[in-house]
Tab-separated table of C-alpha atoms in Angstrom:
chain	number	residue	atom	x	y	z
A	99	MET	CA	-17.341	4.004	18.491
A	100	ALA	CA	-15.266	5.016	21.486
A	101	LYS	CA	-17.782	7.634	22.546
A	102	ALA	CA	-20.696	5.234	22.119
A	103	ALA	CA	-18.926	2.573	24.184
A	104	GLY	CA	-17.729	5.046	26.791
A	105	VAL	CA	-14.072	4.126	26.312
A	106	GLY	CA	-10.964	5.627	24.741
A	107	THR	CA	-9.924	5.211	21.133
A	108	GLY	CA	-6.994	3.038	22.207
A	109	THR	CA	-9.392	0.602	23.863
A	110	VAL	CA	-11.447	0.403	20.663
A	111	SER	CA	-8.295	-0.194	18.647
A	112	ARG	CA	-7.158	-3.002	20.962
A	113	ALA	CA	-10.622	-4.574	21.025
A	114	LEU	CA	-10.953	-4.636	17.242
A	115	SER	CA	-7.371	-5.699	16.511
A	116	GLY	CA	-7.246	-8.326	19.249
A	117	LYS	CA	-3.923	-6.963	20.471
A	118	GLY	CA	-3.579	-5.992	24.096
A	119	TYR	CA	-5.933	-6.375	27.042
A	120	VAL	CA	-9.548	-5.228	26.969
A	121	ASP	CA	-12.185	-6.248	29.508
A	122	SER	CA	-14.291	-9.005	27.922
A	123	GLU	CA	-17.592	-7.156	28.501
A	124	LYS	CA	-16.226	-3.938	26.986
A	125	LYS	CA	-14.826	-5.900	24.055
A	126	LYS	CA	-18.233	-7.475	23.375
A	127	GLN	CA	-19.866	-4.038	23.611
A	128	ILE	CA	-17.347	-2.502	21.197
A	129	ILE	CA	-17.742	-5.330	18.696
A	130	LYS	CA	-21.533	-4.996	18.889
A	131	ILE	CA	-21.303	-1.250	18.220
A	132	ALA	CA	-18.906	-1.885	15.327
A	133	GLU	CA	-21.379	-4.322	13.786
A	134	GLN	CA	-24.256	-1.870	14.224
A	135	LEU	CA	-22.216	0.840	12.509
A	136	GLU	CA	-21.177	-1.624	9.784
A	137	TYR	CA	-17.536	-0.862	10.562
A	138	ASP	CA	-15.209	-2.109	7.821
A	139	PRO	CA	-11.511	-1.443	8.478
A	140	SER	CA	-10.523	-2.408	4.933
A	141	ALA	CA	-12.811	0.306	3.525
A	142	LEU	CA	-11.079	2.888	5.723
A	143	LEU	CA	-7.657	1.776	4.488
A	144	LYS	CA	-8.750	1.959	0.855
A	145	ARG	CA	-10.144	5.462	1.340
A	146	LYS	CA	-7.026	6.605	3.195
A	147	ASN	CA	-4.662	5.229	0.535
A	148	ASN	CA	-6.642	6.724	-2.367
A	149	LYS	CA	-6.925	10.189	-0.889
A	150	LYS	CA	-4.675	12.694	-2.630
A	151	VAL	CA	-3.279	15.308	-0.314
A	152	LYS	CA	-2.646	18.711	-1.841
A	153	SER	CA	-0.563	21.137	0.168
A	154	GLY	CA	-0.674	23.998	-2.338
A	155	LEU	CA	3.096	24.446	-2.063
A	156	ILE	CA	5.562	24.567	-4.942
A	157	GLY	CA	9.281	24.033	-4.443
A	158	VAL	CA	11.732	26.160	-6.411
A	159	VAL	CA	15.506	25.635	-6.571
A	160	LEU	CA	17.513	28.752	-7.354
A	161	PRO	CA	21.259	29.181	-7.817
A	162	ASN	CA	23.241	31.584	-5.666
A	163	SER	CA	21.788	34.961	-6.643
A	164	SER	CA	25.051	36.909	-6.286
A	165	GLN	CA	26.846	34.841	-8.969
A	166	PRO	CA	24.240	32.595	-10.587
A	167	PHE	CA	26.493	31.169	-13.350
A	168	SER	CA	29.871	31.014	-11.574
A	169	GLU	CA	29.727	27.229	-11.095
A	170	VAL	CA	28.836	26.594	-14.728
A	171	PHE	CA	31.579	28.752	-16.293
A	172	CYS	CA	34.327	28.115	-13.748
A	173	GLY	CA	33.867	24.353	-13.694
A	174	MET	CA	33.287	24.145	-9.951
């Protein structure tokens, strides 16, 4: 949308959220582009919240390798 309107992403965000100043002509242009693209912010939130992120990392907790059972037997 920002590229199509010739503005920055922050301007698009302010225009669509109604927070902050945006020139009235630019705001109308951004809203028109959003309608043409059938922009639905709630659909983006749903997709973002349902996306499962997999890092491929596994965490492993190991005891001190020099004396792995010293805490258990000594009561520390």
